[in-house]
Amino acid sequence: MAKRVAVLLSGCGVYDGTEIHEASATLVHLSRAGAKVKMFAPNTEQMHVVNHCEGKPTEGKRNVLQESARIARGDVTDLAKLDVKDFDALVIPGGFGVAKNLSDWAVKGKDYTVQPQVEKVIKAFRQAGKPLAMCCISPVLAAKALPGCEITVGQDKECEKWPYAQTAGVMKDMGCTHVNKNVGEAHVDVKNKLVTTSAFMCNAAFHEVFDGIGVMVSELLKLA
């Protein structure tokens, strides 16, 4: 029987929403594995809108649900309607939307909070014993919602290849166990049924990120 997987989006575009390549890789690997996917996003306003040519905020307001519809080809549902009992697993791709729209990590750093709706869903999947997968920056959501969990955001020593490695240190300070992994690998926290991979936390080629997300999806479905 096909696994039913919920995918939580945070907008559309790396700087203010979901990282599009990570979302696409997730959807391709789930599709290839025969999973039945339904996409969700919170019906809230984005923190801000970023000009992706310049990487700078611009004027205007956009809705997270409406922007996520660009990735979902229009077929996206308000997160408020997600019922855990209808799904076998949850996947949250990365992108700055995770740090801006699903939480306030981008603004508050280690003092961040997770958007209440998002935290409720993560905890509900955990309490139901159903697996979760998160890539890139999205494991910060698990670090807050599932205290003491095991995660990877790649490596913990900053360099040109790993420009965001300081995130691992913050996760450790919060009481999580960070496991160093390369971009083509994923870590499985068996106790929490949580699978994570670094994706674009690494300055890696597109195919390497794609393959790493494939490992994450494969491990997720083994737990579902």
GROMACS .gro file of C-alpha atoms in nm:
model
  224
    1MET     CA    1   0.000   0.000   0.000
    2ALA     CA    2   0.132   0.344  -0.096
    3LYS     CA    3   0.266   0.554   0.190
    4ARG     CA    4   0.080   0.880   0.249
    5VAL     CA    5   0.326   1.164   0.300
    6ALA     CA    6   0.256   1.524   0.396
    7VAL     CA    7   0.505   1.782   0.267
    8LEU     CA    8   0.517   2.114   0.451
    9LEU     CA    9   0.619   2.415   0.242
   10SER     CA   10   0.715   2.766   0.354
   11GLY     CA   11   0.671   2.974   0.040
   12CYS     CA   12   0.857   2.970  -0.290
   13GLY     CA   13   1.219   3.075  -0.330
   14VAL     CA   14   1.534   3.014  -0.127
   15TYR     CA   15   1.561   3.360   0.034
   16ASP     CA   16   1.203   3.398   0.158
   17GLY     CA   17   1.036   3.059   0.115
   18THR     CA   18   1.101   2.693   0.038
   19GLU     CA   19   1.423   2.607  -0.146
   20ILE     CA   20   1.273   2.501  -0.479
   21HIS     CA   21   1.535   2.240  -0.571
   22GLU     CA   22   1.500   2.074  -0.230
   23ALA     CA   23   1.121   2.063  -0.266
   24SER     CA   24   1.148   1.925  -0.619
   25ALA     CA   25   1.401   1.660  -0.516
   26THR     CA   26   1.175   1.558  -0.228
   27LEU     CA   27   0.874   1.526  -0.458
   28VAL     CA   28   1.064   1.332  -0.726
   29HIS     CA   29   1.204   1.079  -0.478
   30LEU     CA   30   0.866   1.034  -0.308
   31SER     CA   31   0.699   0.990  -0.646
   32ARG     CA   32   0.955   0.735  -0.759
   33ALA     CA   33   0.898   0.540  -0.438
   34GLY     CA   34   0.526   0.529  -0.506
   35ALA     CA   35   0.425   0.753  -0.216
   36LYS     CA   36   0.102   0.948  -0.221
   37VAL     CA   37   0.188   1.312  -0.147
   38LYS     CA   38  -0.019   1.604  -0.024
   39MET     CA   39   0.135   1.949   0.023
   40PHE     CA   40   0.055   2.196   0.299
   41ALA     CA   41   0.158   2.547   0.402
   42PRO     CA   42   0.045   2.793   0.669
   43ASN     CA   43  -0.206   3.053   0.550
   44THR     CA   44  -0.001   3.341   0.688
   45GLU     CA   45   0.190   3.642   0.560
   46GLN     CA   46   0.559   3.600   0.477
   47MET     CA   47   0.809   3.776   0.702
   48HIS     CA   48   0.911   3.978   0.396
   49VAL     CA   49   0.965   3.951   0.021
   50VAL     CA   50   1.319   3.919  -0.118
   51ASN     CA   51   1.441   4.021  -0.461
   52HIS     CA   52   1.619   3.701  -0.559
   53CYS     CA   53   1.842   3.873  -0.814
   54GLU     CA   54   1.990   4.097  -0.545
   55GLY     CA   55   1.924   3.892  -0.233
   56LYS     CA   56   1.771   4.197  -0.069
   57PRO     CA   57   1.427   4.265   0.079
   58THR     CA   58   1.186   4.457  -0.141
   59GLU     CA   59   0.846   4.618  -0.093
   60GLY     CA   60   0.526   4.422  -0.097
   61LYS     CA   61   0.355   4.144   0.095
   62ARG     CA   62   0.300   3.783   0.002
   63ASN     CA   63   0.106   3.495   0.152
   64VAL     CA   64   0.294   3.174   0.239
   65LEU     CA   65   0.011   2.946   0.122
   66GLN     CA   66  -0.031   3.129  -0.208
   67GLU     CA   67   0.343   3.130  -0.276
   68SER     CA   68   0.371   2.761  -0.191
   69ALA     CA   69   0.108   2.693  -0.456
   70ARG     CA   70   0.374   2.781  -0.715
   71ILE     CA   71   0.570   2.470  -0.613
   72ALA     CA   72   0.260   2.257  -0.563
   73ARG     CA   73   0.122   2.344  -0.907
   74GLY     CA   74  -0.177   2.495  -0.731
   75ASP     CA   75  -0.258   2.188  -0.522
   76VAL     CA   76  -0.168   2.300  -0.170
   77THR     CA   77  -0.378   2.296   0.146
   78ASP     CA   78  -0.389   2.520   0.451
   79LEU     CA   79  -0.174   2.366   0.725
   80ALA     CA   80  -0.461   2.415   0.969
   81LYS     CA   81  -0.644   2.134   0.787
   82LEU     CA   82  -0.365   1.876   0.821
   83ASP     CA   83  -0.489   1.573   1.017
   84VAL     CA   84  -0.203   1.348   1.129
   85LYS     CA   85  -0.416   1.036   1.115
   86ASP     CA   86  -0.443   1.076   0.736
   87PHE     CA   87  -0.066   1.044   0.682
   88ASP     CA   88   0.220   0.803   0.744
   89ALA     CA   89   0.503   1.060   0.744
   90LEU     CA   90   0.592   1.429   0.722
   91VAL     CA   91   0.869   1.599   0.519
   92ILE     CA   92   0.985   1.958   0.559
   93PRO     CA   93   1.224   2.086   0.289
   94GLY     CA   94   1.457   2.376   0.370
   95GLY     CA   95   1.499   2.732   0.251
   96PHE     CA   96   1.495   3.060   0.442
   97GLY     CA   97   1.117   3.032   0.462
   98VAL     CA   98   1.175   2.778   0.741
   99ALA     CA   99   1.376   3.039   0.932
  100LYS     CA  100   1.140   3.328   0.851
  101ASN     CA  101   0.789   3.190   0.802
  102LEU     CA  102   0.782   2.860   0.994
  103SER     CA  103   0.992   3.006   1.278
  104ASP     CA  104   1.177   3.327   1.364
  105TRP     CA  105   1.524   3.167   1.359
  106ALA     CA  106   1.642   3.420   1.100
  107VAL     CA  107   1.570   3.708   1.337
  108LYS     CA  108   1.626   3.566   1.685
  109GLY     CA  109   1.887   3.294   1.637
  110LYS     CA  110   1.913   3.063   1.939
  111ASP     CA  111   1.624   3.247   2.109
  112TYR     CA  112   1.386   3.156   1.827
  113THR     CA  113   1.040   3.008   1.848
  114VAL     CA  114   0.859   2.779   1.604
  115GLN     CA  115   0.530   2.894   1.454
  116PRO     CA  116   0.266   2.735   1.685
  117GLN     CA  117   0.081   2.556   1.405
  118VAL     CA  118   0.405   2.405   1.279
  119GLU     CA  119   0.522   2.297   1.623
  120LYS     CA  120   0.184   2.137   1.690
  121VAL     CA  121   0.206   1.930   1.371
  122ILE     CA  122   0.564   1.814   1.438
  123LYS     CA  123   0.474   1.708   1.791
  124ALA     CA  124   0.159   1.534   1.670
  125PHE     CA  125   0.353   1.319   1.423
  126ARG     CA  126   0.605   1.234   1.695
  127GLN     CA  127   0.333   1.144   1.946
  128ALA     CA  128   0.163   0.925   1.685
  129GLY     CA  129   0.493   0.740   1.629
  130LYS     CA  130   0.506   0.854   1.267
  131PRO     CA  131   0.839   0.949   1.107
  132LEU     CA  132   0.956   1.295   1.003
  133ALA     CA  133   1.223   1.409   0.757
  134MET     CA  134   1.384   1.753   0.746
  135CYS     CA  135   1.664   1.891   0.532
  136CYS     CA  136   1.887   2.199   0.512
  137ILE     CA  137   1.787   2.446   0.790
  138SER     CA  138   1.456   2.275   0.874
  139PRO     CA  139   1.609   2.053   1.147
  140VAL     CA  140   1.606   2.365   1.368
  141LEU     CA  141   1.231   2.309   1.389
  142ALA     CA  142   1.290   1.962   1.534
  143ALA     CA  143   1.551   2.097   1.775
  144LYS     CA  144   1.286   2.316   1.935
  145ALA     CA  145   0.981   2.088   1.902
  146LEU     CA  146   1.161   1.763   1.996
  147PRO     CA  147   1.415   1.858   2.266
  148GLY     CA  148   1.721   1.638   2.280
  149CYS     CA  149   1.673   1.491   1.934
  150GLU     CA  150   1.957   1.381   1.706
  151ILE     CA  151   2.003   1.580   1.386
  152THR     CA  152   2.247   1.677   1.115
  153VAL     CA  153   2.284   2.004   0.931
  154GLY     CA  154   2.606   1.874   0.775
  155GLN     CA  155   2.935   1.964   0.941
  156ASP     CA  156   3.015   2.159   1.258
  157LYS     CA  157   3.331   2.335   1.136
  158GLU     CA  158   3.279   2.637   0.914
  159CYS     CA  159   3.465   2.655   0.582
  160GLU     CA  160   3.391   2.751   0.223
  161LYS     CA  161   3.206   2.425   0.165
  162TRP     CA  162   3.010   2.449   0.491
  163PRO     CA  163   2.929   2.821   0.541
  164TYR     CA  164   2.647   2.760   0.790
  165ALA     CA  165   2.829   2.518   1.020
  166GLN     CA  166   2.774   2.742   1.322
  167THR     CA  167   2.414   2.617   1.320
  168ALA     CA  168   2.540   2.281   1.446
  169GLY     CA  169   2.695   2.451   1.748
  170VAL     CA  170   2.366   2.619   1.836
  171MET     CA  171   2.186   2.287   1.810
  172LYS     CA  172   2.438   2.133   2.051
  173ASP     CA  173   2.392   2.424   2.294
  174MET     CA  174   2.019   2.351   2.287
  175GLY     CA  175   2.083   1.996   2.405
  176CYS     CA  176   2.054   1.819   2.070
  177THR     CA  177   2.305   1.568   1.942
  178HIS     CA  178   2.453   1.687   1.614
  179VAL     CA  179   2.599   1.418   1.390
  180ASN     CA  180   2.844   1.528   1.119
  181LYS     CA  181   2.738   1.398   0.779
  182ASN     CA  182   2.837   1.471   0.423
  183VAL     CA  183   2.587   1.609   0.172
  184GLY     CA  184   2.511   1.267   0.026
  185GLU     CA  185   2.428   1.118   0.365
  186ALA     CA  186   2.139   1.136   0.611
  187HIS     CA  187   2.117   1.074   0.984
  188VAL     CA  188   1.841   0.867   1.141
  189ASP     CA  189   1.734   0.941   1.499
  190VAL     CA  190   1.572   0.605   1.570
  191LYS     CA  191   1.412   0.711   1.898
  192ASN     CA  192   1.233   1.010   1.748
  193LYS     CA  193   1.188   0.858   1.400
  194LEU     CA  194   1.355   1.170   1.260
  195VAL     CA  195   1.564   1.170   0.940
  196THR     CA  196   1.778   1.471   0.849
  197THR     CA  197   2.023   1.568   0.575
  198SER     CA  198   2.221   1.884   0.503
  199ALA     CA  199   2.113   1.965   0.146
  200PHE     CA  200   2.211   2.326   0.066
  201MET     CA  201   2.367   2.387   0.406
  202CYS     CA  202   2.657   2.264   0.196
  203ASN     CA  203   2.797   2.447  -0.107
  204ALA     CA  204   2.736   2.138  -0.317
  205ALA     CA  205   2.638   2.060  -0.673
  206PHE     CA  206   2.269   2.019  -0.749
  207HIS     CA  207   2.298   1.646  -0.814
  208GLU     CA  208   2.474   1.592  -0.479
  209VAL     CA  209   2.190   1.765  -0.293
  210PHE     CA  210   1.938   1.567  -0.497
  211ASP     CA  211   2.108   1.239  -0.406
  212GLY     CA  212   2.131   1.328  -0.037
  213ILE     CA  213   1.761   1.406  -0.026
  214GLY     CA  214   1.703   1.070  -0.194
  215VAL     CA  215   1.879   0.898   0.095
  216MET     CA  216   1.666   1.098   0.341
  217VAL     CA  217   1.343   0.999   0.166
  218SER     CA  218   1.447   0.634   0.145
  219GLU     CA  219   1.523   0.620   0.518
  220LEU     CA  220   1.197   0.800   0.598
  221LEU     CA  221   0.988   0.550   0.407
  222LYS     CA  222   1.160   0.259   0.580
  223LEU     CA  223   1.026   0.400   0.908
  224ALA     CA  224   0.675   0.470   0.778
   0.00000   0.00000   0.00000
